[in-house]
Short mmCIF file of C-alpha atoms and ligand atoms in Angstrom, two decimals:
data_model
loop_
_atom_site.label_atom_id
_atom_site.label_comp_id
_atom_site.label_asym_id
_atom_site.label_seq_id
_atom_site.Cartn_x
_atom_site.Cartn_y
_atom_site.Cartn_z
CA PHE Z 232 24.48 88.53 6.28
CA PHE Z 233 27.39 90.73 6.09
CA SER Z 234 25.55 93.65 4.65
CA CYS Z 235 23.05 93.58 7.25
CA ALA Z 236 24.87 93.00 10.17
CA SER Z 237 27.32 96.36 9.27
CA LEU Z 238 24.48 98.41 8.66
CA GLN Z 239 22.56 96.85 12.35
CA ASP Z 240 26.10 98.00 13.81
CA ILE Z 241 25.94 101.21 12.20
CA VAL Z 242 22.12 102.55 13.02
CA ARG Z 243 22.91 101.32 17.14
CA ARG Z 244 25.83 103.09 17.43
CA HIS Z 245 23.99 105.86 15.15
CA LEU Z 246 20.38 105.76 17.68
CA GLN Z 247 22.88 105.24 20.70
CA GLN Z 248 24.83 108.49 20.16
CA TYR Z 249 22.65 111.00 18.47
CA GLY Z 250 19.45 109.63 19.68
CA ASP Z 251 17.41 110.18 16.30
CA LEU Z 252 18.08 109.01 12.36
CA GLY Z 253 17.47 112.27 10.69
CA SER Z 254 21.01 113.49 10.94
CA LEU Z 255 22.39 109.77 9.78
CA PRO Z 256 23.76 110.88 6.43
CA ASP Z 257 25.22 114.02 8.04
CA LYS Z 258 26.94 111.50 10.09
CA VAL Z 259 27.90 108.24 8.75
CA ALA Z 260 28.91 108.14 4.99
CA ILE Z 261 28.90 103.91 3.84
CA GLN Z 262 30.95 103.21 0.26
CA LEU Z 263 29.92 100.35 -1.65
CA ASN Z 264 33.12 99.42 -2.74
CA ASP Z 265 31.30 97.52 -6.31
CA THR Z 266 27.58 96.31 -6.49
CA HIS Z 267 28.63 92.32 -4.45
CA PRO Z 268 26.90 95.11 -1.58
CA ALA Z 269 24.18 96.54 -2.95
CA ILE Z 270 21.54 95.19 -1.35
CA SER Z 271 22.28 97.54 1.56
CA VAL Z 272 19.75 100.09 -0.08
CA ALA Z 273 17.35 97.63 0.54
CA GLU Z 274 17.61 96.78 3.96
CA LEU Z 275 19.00 99.77 5.20
CA MET Z 276 15.00 100.74 3.98
CA ARG Z 277 13.61 97.99 6.01
CA ILE Z 278 15.71 98.87 9.00
CA LEU Z 279 14.93 102.41 9.42
CA VAL Z 280 10.86 101.92 7.81
CA ASP Z 281 9.65 98.22 9.24
CA GLU Z 282 11.94 98.34 13.04
CA ASN Z 283 12.51 102.06 13.41
CA GLY Z 284 9.57 103.48 12.11
CA LEU Z 285 9.98 106.12 10.28
CA LYS Z 286 8.26 107.26 6.89
CA TRP Z 287 9.30 106.17 3.74
CA GLU Z 288 9.88 109.96 1.55
CA GLU Z 289 12.05 110.49 4.58
CA ALA Z 290 13.69 106.63 5.02
CA TRP Z 291 14.84 106.92 1.32
CA LYS Z 292 16.07 110.38 1.91
CA LEU Z 293 18.41 109.33 4.58
CA THR Z 294 19.14 106.12 2.67
CA LYS Z 295 20.74 108.33 -0.34
CA GLY Z 296 21.86 110.65 1.76
CA THR Z 297 23.80 107.79 3.73
CA PHE Z 298 25.18 105.79 0.45
CA GLY Z 299 27.65 106.30 -1.97
CA TYR Z 300 28.47 103.28 -4.58
CA THR Z 301 31.74 103.22 -6.91
CA ASN Z 302 31.91 101.02 -9.99
CA HIS Z 303 34.92 99.58 -11.11
CA THR Z 304 34.02 97.99 -14.11
CA LEU Z 305 32.31 98.40 -17.48
CA LEU Z 306 32.73 94.17 -19.22
CA PRO Z 307 28.98 93.57 -19.08
CA GLU Z 308 29.69 89.82 -17.59
CA ALA Z 309 30.89 91.65 -14.10
CA LEU Z 310 27.27 93.04 -13.90
CA GLU Z 311 25.72 91.99 -11.62
CA SER Z 312 22.35 90.84 -10.92
CA TRP Z 313 19.99 88.08 -9.23
CA PRO Z 314 17.53 86.60 -10.19
CA VAL Z 315 15.00 87.70 -8.59
CA ALA Z 316 12.95 84.28 -8.04
CA LEU Z 317 15.73 82.99 -5.72
CA LEU Z 318 15.16 86.91 -4.01
CA GLU Z 319 11.64 86.38 -3.46
CA ARG Z 320 12.12 82.72 -1.88
CA LEU Z 321 15.12 84.80 0.24
CA LEU Z 322 14.49 87.99 1.39
CA PRO Z 323 10.93 88.67 0.40
CA ARG Z 324 10.54 91.81 2.07
CA HIS Z 325 13.69 93.08 0.79
CA MET Z 326 12.26 91.77 -3.11
CA GLN Z 327 9.36 94.56 -1.94
CA ILE Z 328 10.84 97.08 -1.13
CA VAL Z 329 12.91 96.47 -4.52
CA TYR Z 330 9.98 96.36 -6.22
CA GLN Z 331 8.83 99.93 -4.33
CA ILE Z 332 12.18 101.94 -5.15
CA ASN Z 333 11.91 100.78 -8.89
CA ALA Z 334 8.54 102.07 -8.93
CA ALA Z 335 9.55 105.77 -7.38
CA VAL Z 336 12.36 105.42 -10.36
CA LEU Z 337 9.81 104.44 -13.36
CA THR Z 338 7.69 106.89 -12.64
CA GLU Z 339 10.03 109.74 -12.03
CA ALA Z 340 11.43 108.19 -15.66
CA ARG Z 341 7.98 107.99 -16.90
CA ALA Z 342 7.46 112.47 -16.49
CA LYS Z 343 10.86 113.01 -18.01
CA ALA Z 344 9.11 114.83 -21.58
CA SER Z 345 12.20 112.93 -23.66
CA PHE Z 346 11.89 109.59 -22.13
CA SER Z 347 11.39 106.69 -24.11
CA ASP Z 348 10.23 103.05 -23.19
CA GLN Z 349 13.34 101.92 -24.49
CA GLN Z 350 15.06 104.26 -21.49
CA VAL Z 351 12.39 104.13 -19.12
CA ALA Z 352 13.20 99.70 -19.23
CA ASN Z 353 16.96 101.31 -18.68
CA VAL Z 354 16.90 102.30 -15.53
CA SER Z 355 14.12 99.84 -14.06
CA LEU Z 356 16.10 98.25 -11.30
CA ILE Z 357 14.39 94.39 -12.62
CA ASP Z 358 15.95 93.03 -16.53
CA GLU Z 359 12.91 91.95 -17.75
CA HIS Z 360 14.38 89.76 -20.63
CA GLY Z 361 15.61 85.95 -20.09
CA GLY Z 362 14.37 85.23 -16.31
CA ARG Z 363 13.85 87.98 -14.55
CA ARG Z 364 16.84 89.18 -13.31
CA VAL Z 365 17.13 92.59 -10.38
CA ARG Z 366 20.63 94.95 -12.10
CA MET Z 367 23.08 95.10 -8.38
CA GLY Z 368 24.22 98.10 -10.61
CA GLN Z 369 20.36 100.12 -10.89
CA LEU Z 370 19.77 99.30 -7.82
CA ALA Z 371 22.73 101.54 -5.98
CA PHE Z 372 23.13 103.80 -8.47
CA VAL Z 373 19.15 104.89 -7.41
CA GLY Z 374 20.52 104.17 -3.41
CA SER Z 375 23.44 107.04 -3.37
CA HIS Z 376 23.57 110.40 -3.36
CA SER Z 377 27.16 110.20 -6.13
CA ILE Z 378 28.36 107.21 -8.09
CA ASN Z 379 32.03 107.40 -9.07
CA GLY Z 380 33.88 105.07 -11.20
CA VAL Z 381 38.27 104.90 -10.59
CA SER Z 382 40.05 106.85 -14.00
CA ALA Z 383 38.83 109.90 -16.48
CA LEU Z 384 37.67 107.64 -19.42
CA HIS Z 385 36.72 104.71 -17.25
CA THR Z 386 34.29 107.55 -16.15
CA GLU Z 387 33.38 109.69 -19.04
CA LEU Z 388 32.68 105.78 -20.81
CA MET Z 389 30.03 104.84 -17.53
CA LYS Z 390 28.24 108.00 -19.27
CA GLN Z 391 27.98 106.85 -22.37
CA THR Z 392 27.59 103.09 -21.90
CA VAL Z 393 25.43 101.14 -18.72
CA PHE Z 394 24.26 104.47 -16.86
CA ALA Z 395 24.21 106.57 -20.05
CA ASP Z 396 20.27 106.83 -18.81
CA LEU Z 397 20.38 106.46 -15.34
CA HIS Z 398 22.88 109.67 -16.08
CA LYS Z 399 20.49 111.55 -17.82
CA LEU Z 400 17.80 111.21 -15.00
CA TYR Z 401 19.79 112.33 -12.60
CA PRO Z 402 22.53 114.30 -14.03
CA GLU Z 403 24.31 115.71 -10.57
CA ARG Z 404 25.59 111.79 -9.23
CA ILE Z 405 27.75 110.80 -11.29
CA ASN Z 406 31.82 111.75 -10.56
CA ASN Z 407 34.76 110.65 -11.40
CA LYS Z 408 37.55 109.93 -8.58
CA THR Z 409 41.12 108.28 -10.34
CA ASN Z 410 42.54 105.14 -8.40
CA GLY Z 411 45.21 105.62 -6.01
CA ILE Z 412 47.71 103.57 -4.73
CA THR Z 413 49.74 104.15 -1.90
CA PRO Z 414 53.34 104.82 -1.63
CA ARG Z 415 54.06 103.62 1.42
CA ARG Z 416 53.94 99.79 0.41
CA TRP Z 417 54.75 101.16 -3.28
CA LEU Z 418 57.10 102.89 -2.88
CA MET Z 419 59.14 103.37 0.85
CA GLN Z 420 58.45 99.82 1.60
CA CYS Z 421 59.46 97.99 -1.48
CA ASN Z 422 62.06 99.53 -2.65
CA PRO Z 423 63.89 100.68 0.49
CA GLY Z 424 66.95 101.58 -2.03
CA LEU Z 425 65.01 104.73 -4.21
CA THR Z 426 64.20 105.80 -1.01
CA LYS Z 427 67.19 106.25 0.59
CA LEU Z 428 67.84 107.68 -2.45
CA ILE Z 429 65.78 110.44 -2.94
CA THR Z 430 66.03 110.95 0.44
CA GLU Z 431 69.87 111.64 -0.33
CA ARG Z 432 68.93 114.28 -2.84
CA ILE Z 433 65.51 115.53 -2.37
CA GLY Z 434 65.65 115.20 1.70
CA PRO Z 435 62.71 113.46 3.42
CA GLU Z 436 59.35 116.08 3.05
CA PHE Z 437 58.56 113.66 0.28
CA LEU Z 438 57.79 110.20 2.16
CA ASP Z 439 54.35 112.72 4.29
CA ASP Z 440 54.11 114.99 1.01
CA ILE Z 441 54.25 112.76 -2.21
CA GLU Z 442 53.75 115.87 -4.41
CA LYS Z 443 57.07 116.65 -3.58
CA LEU Z 444 58.66 114.41 -6.13
CA HIS Z 445 58.34 116.60 -8.45
CA GLN Z 446 61.50 118.35 -7.37
CA LEU Z 447 62.63 114.97 -9.04
CA ASP Z 448 62.53 116.77 -12.37
CA ALA Z 449 65.34 119.24 -12.15
CA HIS Z 450 67.41 116.31 -11.52
CA ALA Z 451 66.26 114.19 -14.41
CA GLN Z 452 69.53 115.30 -16.70
CA ASP Z 453 71.63 114.87 -14.19
CA PRO Z 454 74.29 112.25 -15.08
CA GLY Z 455 75.43 111.18 -11.21
CA PHE Z 456 71.92 110.65 -10.15
CA GLN Z 457 71.24 108.65 -13.60
CA LYS Z 458 73.87 106.25 -12.14
CA GLN Z 459 72.44 106.19 -9.09
CA PHE Z 460 69.57 105.89 -9.86
CA ALA Z 461 70.28 102.81 -12.36
CA ALA Z 462 71.95 101.52 -9.83
CA VAL Z 463 69.36 101.16 -7.08
CA LYS Z 464 67.52 99.88 -9.88
CA HIS Z 465 70.36 97.48 -10.25
CA ALA Z 466 70.31 95.65 -7.36
CA ASN Z 467 67.05 94.93 -7.46
CA LYS Z 468 66.41 93.65 -10.02
CA GLU Z 469 69.92 91.43 -8.98
CA ARG Z 470 67.80 90.60 -6.65
CA LEU Z 471 64.11 88.96 -8.16
CA VAL Z 472 67.32 87.20 -10.46
CA LYS Z 473 67.82 85.12 -7.47
CA LEU Z 474 64.38 84.75 -7.03
CA ILE Z 475 63.34 82.96 -10.60
CA LYS Z 476 66.19 80.52 -10.17
CA ASP Z 477 64.54 80.36 -6.94
CA ARG Z 478 61.43 79.66 -8.10
CA VAL Z 479 61.50 77.92 -11.69
CA ASN Z 480 64.80 78.40 -12.41
CA VAL Z 481 65.33 79.29 -15.22
CA LYS Z 482 68.81 81.81 -15.18
CA VAL Z 483 68.73 85.45 -16.65
CA SER Z 484 70.98 88.32 -16.55
CA ALA Z 485 70.03 91.28 -14.90
CA ASP Z 486 71.91 93.76 -17.62
CA ALA Z 487 68.62 93.04 -19.90
CA LEU Z 488 65.95 94.67 -20.33
CA PHE Z 489 62.90 93.29 -17.78
CA ASP Z 490 59.66 93.78 -19.91
CA VAL Z 491 57.16 93.06 -16.91
CA GLN Z 492 53.46 92.15 -16.83
CA ILE Z 493 51.77 91.29 -13.91
CA LYS Z 494 47.75 91.40 -13.05
CA ARG Z 495 45.05 88.91 -13.12
CA ILE Z 496 45.00 87.01 -16.76
CA HIS Z 497 41.71 87.66 -18.50
CA GLU Z 498 41.86 88.37 -22.38
CA TYR Z 499 41.17 91.90 -22.61
CA LYS Z 500 44.46 92.76 -20.95
CA ARG Z 501 46.11 91.09 -23.43
CA GLN Z 502 49.06 88.94 -21.97
CA LEU Z 503 48.60 86.95 -25.46
CA LEU Z 504 49.77 90.14 -27.82
CA ASN Z 505 53.15 90.16 -25.11
CA ILE Z 506 53.78 86.40 -26.14
CA ILE Z 507 52.65 86.56 -29.53
CA HIS Z 508 55.52 89.72 -29.58
CA ALA Z 509 57.20 87.20 -28.28
CA VAL Z 510 56.87 84.63 -30.02
CA ALA Z 511 57.67 87.48 -33.05
CA LEU Z 512 60.48 88.39 -31.85
CA TYR Z 513 62.34 84.68 -31.75
CA ASP Z 514 61.66 84.58 -34.73
CA GLU Z 515 63.22 88.48 -36.18
CA ILE Z 516 66.31 87.00 -34.02
CA ARG Z 517 66.84 83.39 -34.87
CA ALA Z 518 66.18 85.54 -38.94
CA HIS Z 519 68.39 87.84 -37.94
CA PRO Z 520 71.03 87.13 -35.77
CA GLU Z 521 73.92 89.67 -37.23
CA ARG Z 522 71.36 92.59 -35.63
CA ASN Z 523 72.42 94.57 -32.56
CA TRP Z 524 69.13 92.82 -30.12
CA VAL Z 525 68.33 94.50 -26.68
CA PRO Z 526 68.50 91.24 -24.41
CA ARG Z 527 65.30 91.18 -22.76
CA VAL Z 528 63.70 89.11 -20.81
CA LYS Z 529 59.70 88.47 -20.32
CA ILE Z 530 57.96 87.92 -17.17
CA PHE Z 531 54.74 87.02 -16.69
CA ALA Z 532 53.03 86.21 -13.37
CA GLY Z 533 48.13 86.44 -12.45
CA LYS Z 534 46.49 84.24 -11.88
CA ALA Z 535 43.10 83.44 -13.84
CA ALA Z 536 39.79 82.16 -12.13
CA PRO Z 537 39.84 78.69 -12.53
CA SER Z 538 36.40 78.37 -15.02
CA TYR Z 539 37.32 80.83 -17.15
CA TRP Z 540 39.36 78.31 -19.86
CA ASN Z 541 41.14 80.89 -22.61
CA ALA Z 542 42.50 83.12 -19.43
CA LYS Z 543 44.41 79.09 -18.27
CA LEU Z 544 45.19 78.61 -22.03
CA ILE Z 545 47.34 81.69 -21.68
CA ILE Z 546 49.28 80.35 -18.62
CA LYS Z 547 49.83 77.00 -20.42
CA LEU Z 548 50.99 79.13 -23.93
CA ILE Z 549 53.44 81.24 -21.41
CA ASN Z 550 55.00 77.91 -20.45
CA ASP Z 551 55.11 76.14 -22.73
CA VAL Z 552 56.72 78.80 -25.15
CA ALA Z 553 59.14 79.97 -22.52
CA ARG Z 554 60.55 76.01 -23.16
CA VAL Z 555 60.76 76.77 -26.24
CA ILE Z 556 63.28 79.71 -26.05
CA ASN Z 557 64.62 79.60 -22.61
CA ASN Z 558 66.64 76.31 -24.64
CA ASP Z 559 66.93 77.23 -27.59
CA PRO Z 560 71.20 77.84 -28.30
CA ALA Z 561 70.45 80.08 -30.77
CA VAL Z 562 68.39 82.88 -29.07
CA ARG Z 563 72.18 82.87 -27.04
CA GLY Z 564 70.54 84.53 -24.23
CA LEU Z 565 68.84 87.21 -26.31
CA LEU Z 566 65.21 87.03 -24.77
CA LYS Z 567 63.98 84.66 -22.38
CA VAL Z 568 60.15 84.12 -20.77
CA VAL Z 569 59.79 83.39 -17.73
CA PHE Z 570 55.91 82.77 -15.87
CA LEU Z 571 56.08 83.63 -11.52
CA PRO Z 572 53.37 81.43 -10.42
CA ASN Z 573 51.42 82.00 -7.35
CA TYR Z 574 50.54 86.24 -7.90
CA ASN Z 575 50.03 88.20 -5.31
CA VAL Z 576 51.13 90.90 -3.04
CA SER Z 577 53.94 89.34 -1.73
CA LEU Z 578 55.39 88.77 -4.93
CA ALA Z 579 54.63 91.82 -6.81
CA GLU Z 580 56.44 93.96 -4.28
CA LEU Z 581 59.49 91.97 -4.86
CA ILE Z 582 58.76 91.77 -8.51
CA VAL Z 583 57.92 95.73 -9.20
CA PRO Z 584 61.52 97.64 -7.71
CA ALA Z 585 63.41 95.56 -10.43
CA ALA Z 586 61.08 96.49 -13.80
CA ASP Z 587 62.52 98.34 -16.44
CA LEU Z 588 59.42 98.48 -19.03
CA SER Z 589 56.16 98.19 -17.77
CA GLU Z 590 53.40 96.22 -20.00
CA GLN Z 591 50.17 97.40 -20.16
CA ILE Z 592 48.47 96.64 -23.04
CA SER Z 593 44.16 96.34 -22.49
CA THR Z 594 42.07 96.56 -25.00
CA ALA Z 595 41.21 100.53 -25.05
CA GLY Z 596 37.87 100.96 -23.06
CA MET Z 597 37.85 98.20 -20.96
CA GLU Z 598 40.80 99.20 -18.11
CA ALA Z 599 38.73 100.31 -15.69
CA SER Z 600 41.55 102.28 -13.96
CA GLY Z 601 45.14 99.47 -13.72
CA THR Z 602 46.76 100.90 -10.48
CA GLY Z 603 49.90 98.75 -11.19
CA ASN Z 604 50.63 100.54 -13.79
CA MET Z 605 51.13 103.04 -10.66
CA LYS Z 606 53.68 101.13 -8.74
CA PHE Z 607 56.00 101.15 -11.87
CA MET Z 608 55.47 104.34 -12.46
CA ALA Z 609 56.83 105.47 -9.19
CA ASN Z 610 59.15 102.41 -9.07
CA GLY Z 611 60.83 104.05 -12.65
CA ALA Z 612 59.24 101.19 -14.98
CA LEU Z 613 58.70 103.10 -18.31
CA THR Z 614 55.18 102.12 -19.66
CA ILE Z 615 54.07 100.64 -23.10
CA GLY Z 616 50.61 101.04 -22.87
CA THR Z 617 47.50 101.77 -24.33
CA MET Z 618 45.05 104.89 -23.84
CA ASP Z 619 42.90 103.56 -21.64
CA GLY Z 620 42.06 103.36 -17.69
CA ALA Z 621 43.89 105.66 -16.11
CA ASN Z 622 47.32 105.12 -17.94
CA VAL Z 623 45.17 108.17 -20.37
CA GLU Z 624 46.79 110.40 -16.66
CA MET Z 625 49.58 109.16 -16.98
CA HIS Z 626 49.97 110.38 -20.32
CA LYS Z 627 49.53 114.11 -19.50
CA GLU Z 628 51.61 113.80 -15.84
CA VAL Z 629 54.83 112.11 -17.08
CA GLY Z 630 54.44 113.86 -21.31
CA ASP Z 631 54.67 112.29 -24.50
CA ASP Z 632 58.59 111.55 -24.53
CA ASN Z 633 58.09 108.96 -21.43
CA ILE Z 634 56.12 106.62 -22.20
CA PHE Z 635 56.18 104.38 -25.06
CA ILE Z 636 51.51 104.92 -26.08
CA PHE Z 637 50.27 102.78 -28.41
CA GLY Z 638 47.32 101.26 -30.64
CA LEU Z 639 43.47 101.67 -31.33
CA THR Z 640 41.33 104.64 -29.16
CA THR Z 641 38.39 103.22 -27.65
CA GLU Z 642 36.29 104.77 -30.62
CA GLN Z 643 38.37 103.16 -33.32
CA VAL Z 644 38.38 100.06 -31.05
CA ASP Z 645 34.15 101.21 -31.57
CA GLU Z 646 34.42 101.34 -35.23
CA LYS Z 647 35.58 98.22 -35.67
CA ARG Z 648 33.37 96.26 -33.65
CA ALA Z 649 30.68 97.80 -35.74
CA LYS Z 650 31.63 96.33 -38.32
CA GLY Z 651 31.78 92.93 -37.08
CA GLU Z 652 34.51 92.06 -39.60
CA ALA Z 653 37.52 89.94 -39.11
CA PRO Z 654 40.90 91.37 -39.30
CA ALA Z 655 41.02 89.51 -43.01
CA GLU Z 656 43.55 92.10 -44.61
CA VAL Z 657 45.89 92.80 -40.90
CA LEU Z 658 47.16 89.01 -41.14
CA GLN Z 659 47.38 89.49 -45.01
CA SER Z 660 50.05 92.96 -44.62
CA THR Z 661 51.53 91.10 -41.45
CA HIS Z 662 54.06 88.75 -42.03
CA ARG Z 663 55.65 88.70 -38.14
CA LEU Z 664 52.32 88.82 -37.26
CA ARG Z 665 50.63 85.67 -39.59
CA GLU Z 666 53.61 83.54 -38.81
CA ALA Z 667 53.65 83.32 -34.90
CA LEU Z 668 50.03 82.41 -35.23
CA ASP Z 669 50.14 80.02 -38.36
CA ALA Z 670 53.49 78.47 -35.59
CA ILE Z 671 51.26 78.37 -32.38
CA SER Z 672 47.83 77.51 -33.71
CA SER Z 673 50.01 74.00 -35.59
CA GLY Z 674 51.45 72.84 -32.48
CA VAL Z 675 55.35 74.57 -32.58
CA TYR Z 676 55.26 75.43 -28.80
CA SER Z 677 52.79 71.89 -28.30
CA PRO Z 678 54.03 68.81 -29.67
CA ASP Z 679 52.89 67.02 -27.31
CA ASP Z 680 49.23 68.56 -28.63
CA PRO Z 681 49.42 70.19 -31.55
CA ASN Z 682 46.11 71.28 -32.08
CA ARG Z 683 46.26 72.66 -28.09
CA TYR Z 684 46.12 76.43 -29.30
CA ARG Z 685 44.06 75.85 -32.82
CA ASP Z 686 40.87 77.76 -30.55
CA LEU Z 687 42.70 79.93 -29.27
CA ILE Z 688 44.02 81.19 -32.70
CA GLY Z 689 41.17 80.83 -34.57
CA GLY Z 690 38.95 83.75 -32.29
CA LEU Z 691 42.34 86.48 -33.30
CA ARG Z 692 41.47 84.82 -37.01
CA ASP Z 693 37.66 84.96 -37.15
CA HIS Z 694 36.44 88.46 -34.62
CA ASP Z 695 39.81 89.85 -32.27
CA TRP Z 696 36.62 91.42 -29.77
CA PHE Z 697 40.34 91.94 -27.86
CA MET Z 698 41.91 93.88 -31.19
CA VAL Z 699 44.68 91.29 -30.62
CA ALA Z 700 46.14 91.13 -34.64
CA ARG Z 701 44.87 95.00 -35.41
CA ASP Z 702 47.29 95.92 -32.62
CA PHE Z 703 49.78 93.77 -33.32
CA ASP Z 704 51.90 96.56 -35.90
CA ALA Z 705 51.38 99.14 -33.26
CA TYR Z 706 52.79 96.77 -30.82
CA TRP Z 707 55.45 95.94 -32.64
CA ASP Z 708 56.74 99.71 -33.69
CA ALA Z 709 56.38 100.42 -29.92
CA GLN Z 710 58.37 97.88 -28.40
CA ALA Z 711 61.25 98.69 -31.36
CA LYS Z 712 61.05 102.34 -30.36
CA VAL Z 713 61.47 101.12 -27.06
CA GLU Z 714 64.21 98.96 -27.87
CA LYS Z 715 65.77 102.32 -29.32
CA THR Z 716 65.46 104.55 -26.05
CA TRP Z 717 67.29 101.29 -23.92
CA LEU Z 718 70.28 102.00 -26.53
CA ASP Z 719 70.56 105.87 -25.18
CA ARG Z 720 70.85 104.59 -21.24
CA SER Z 721 71.08 108.31 -20.43
CA ARG Z 722 67.88 109.05 -22.14
CA TRP Z 723 66.49 106.03 -20.62
CA ASP Z 724 66.93 106.77 -16.78
CA ALA Z 725 66.04 110.34 -17.17
CA MET Z 726 63.20 109.36 -18.39
CA ALA Z 727 62.81 106.56 -15.81
CA ILE Z 728 63.84 109.24 -13.35
CA ARG Z 729 60.51 111.70 -14.56
CA ASN Z 730 58.33 108.72 -14.05
CA THR Z 731 59.00 108.31 -10.53
CA ALA Z 732 58.86 112.63 -10.00
CA ASN Z 733 55.41 112.61 -11.40
CA VAL Z 734 54.18 110.23 -10.11
CA GLY Z 735 52.07 111.93 -7.54
CA PHE Z 736 48.82 112.55 -8.42
CA PHE Z 737 48.31 108.21 -8.66
CA SER Z 738 49.03 108.60 -4.81
CA SER Z 739 45.63 107.20 -2.50
CA ASP Z 740 46.10 109.76 0.07
CA ARG Z 741 45.25 111.92 -2.80
CA THR Z 742 42.57 109.38 -4.20
CA ILE Z 743 40.87 109.29 -0.99
CA ARG Z 744 41.03 113.57 0.39
CA GLN Z 745 38.77 113.18 -3.02
CA TYR Z 746 36.75 110.84 -1.71
CA ALA Z 747 36.47 112.06 1.60
CA HIS Z 748 35.40 116.54 0.56
CA ASP Z 749 34.00 115.20 -2.19
CA ILE Z 750 31.69 112.00 -1.33
CA TRP Z 751 31.67 111.97 2.43
CA ASP Z 752 31.50 115.33 2.86
CA VAL Z 753 34.15 115.05 6.04
CA GLN Z 754 36.56 117.81 6.35
CA THR Z 755 40.22 117.41 6.54
CA ALA Z 756 43.30 119.49 7.11
C1 PLP L 68 48.00 96.09 -7.92
C2 PLP L 68 47.69 94.23 -7.85
C3 PLP L 68 46.89 94.16 -9.00
C4 PLP L 68 46.12 95.01 -10.06
O1 PLP L 68 46.74 95.51 -11.33
P1 PLP L 68 46.37 95.62 -12.81
O2 PLP L 68 47.75 95.83 -13.52
O3 PLP L 68 46.44 97.12 -12.40
O4 PLP L 68 44.96 94.70 -13.07
C5 PLP L 68 46.41 92.80 -9.06
N1 PLP L 68 47.27 92.01 -8.64
C6 PLP L 68 47.74 92.39 -6.91
C7 PLP L 68 48.41 91.31 -6.38
C8 PLP L 68 48.21 93.54 -7.07
O5 PLP L 68 49.54 93.64 -6.19
#
């Protein structure tokens, strides 16, 4: 309905203004934001051929010239496919058009000398396995002149995995447009204190040209500026302290390290790794109360899809662990765990400016880009993260000394998965992980229902698809580096300033300029 209404409006207005459809790609750009509107490829063909009498070949040229497609994820469960039977019943003309497009694509694929039968099947718009389905990603791809990923790594993985054979057939089409965030919302609106401080230091030019933030690099080592930068952060933390008391009735101190993971709950994003770290830290603090512990508040927020059992169970686990740790006097307030409900943009605007540490710990190869990572960077939080999505480019922009990178790489994850082994050696060698997993799975944090987490933890011992067990030691060591750095406050503040100074590349102004120039052929000033 939305695709049909939008396309009719676009075509009607174009005809009104220019009188003919031959110039459609010169005047109109339609960017398919994921596969959700991919049926538009067939619908535009229907409008051009059936309603405006264009020849098929001419209509196909105009359609490809008009559409671009942005892919947002490679997760197999997210790749849309629509049952052929459904389309035949509800949209029979569109199904005919999909078949006719597919016939042309398959002819091209068969004409390619190097292509095997398997490769021809891979580029087909029809998935023939277990009930025939239309692959909407393939439809969006063949109907567009540009197909882009949203970070450098994600774009390379598109070429190597889901679209490997379409990429061989149409090697000019895939390109990268690394995501960005708007500095109006994610710096100036949500952090007026920091915006004012930066303006006083380097002048107001950065408000319109965010790359000018680079001038802050020269002030990173200035003790006076470090104090002011830290004071703004502290004030933002005091505001969050009040919000946490109001919303979940937990008392936390703004002097503690605010360790923040806020994002949709998903196994690949590994909130589980973070909460297991909290349990291991809790055990270590009780075992060694004499050590110079860094007071830490672990802050979580995020929604789970209603049907995603394990995601909802992870929310339950965070709340169960929080209740035990927050009420144990043996911890002496050195560790608190908070889960803030109803995560949304308004809440993010209050949490992000108060973060010291940004958790971007997805299994390598699974986060297409991430944008939360960029919001934290703008606001002077340090990132602990894997070489995944746009973290790779953040690492490049800010430099190895100003980010805490850990964990398996995409290639190493692939290797471990190919072997299909349980992470047995990991569980044997590391007592911290073993003890934390034993406690959770035996009901220490869920005495009302001791088996609540047995299967969730069993998955880590068995296949560990998301590499939570295998990455635990590297994560523990990276967190130890975080604490060591926190104790050298001048070094921490310098790193935080350098994060804000180097966020310019992650402005959506840059991203949108690249879409305009490279995909839509729109001239900008
Ligand atoms: C930015 C944002 C996201 C995306 O966060 P990631 O860490 O990139 O997954 C999700 N939800 C809200 C409310 C956001 O503001």
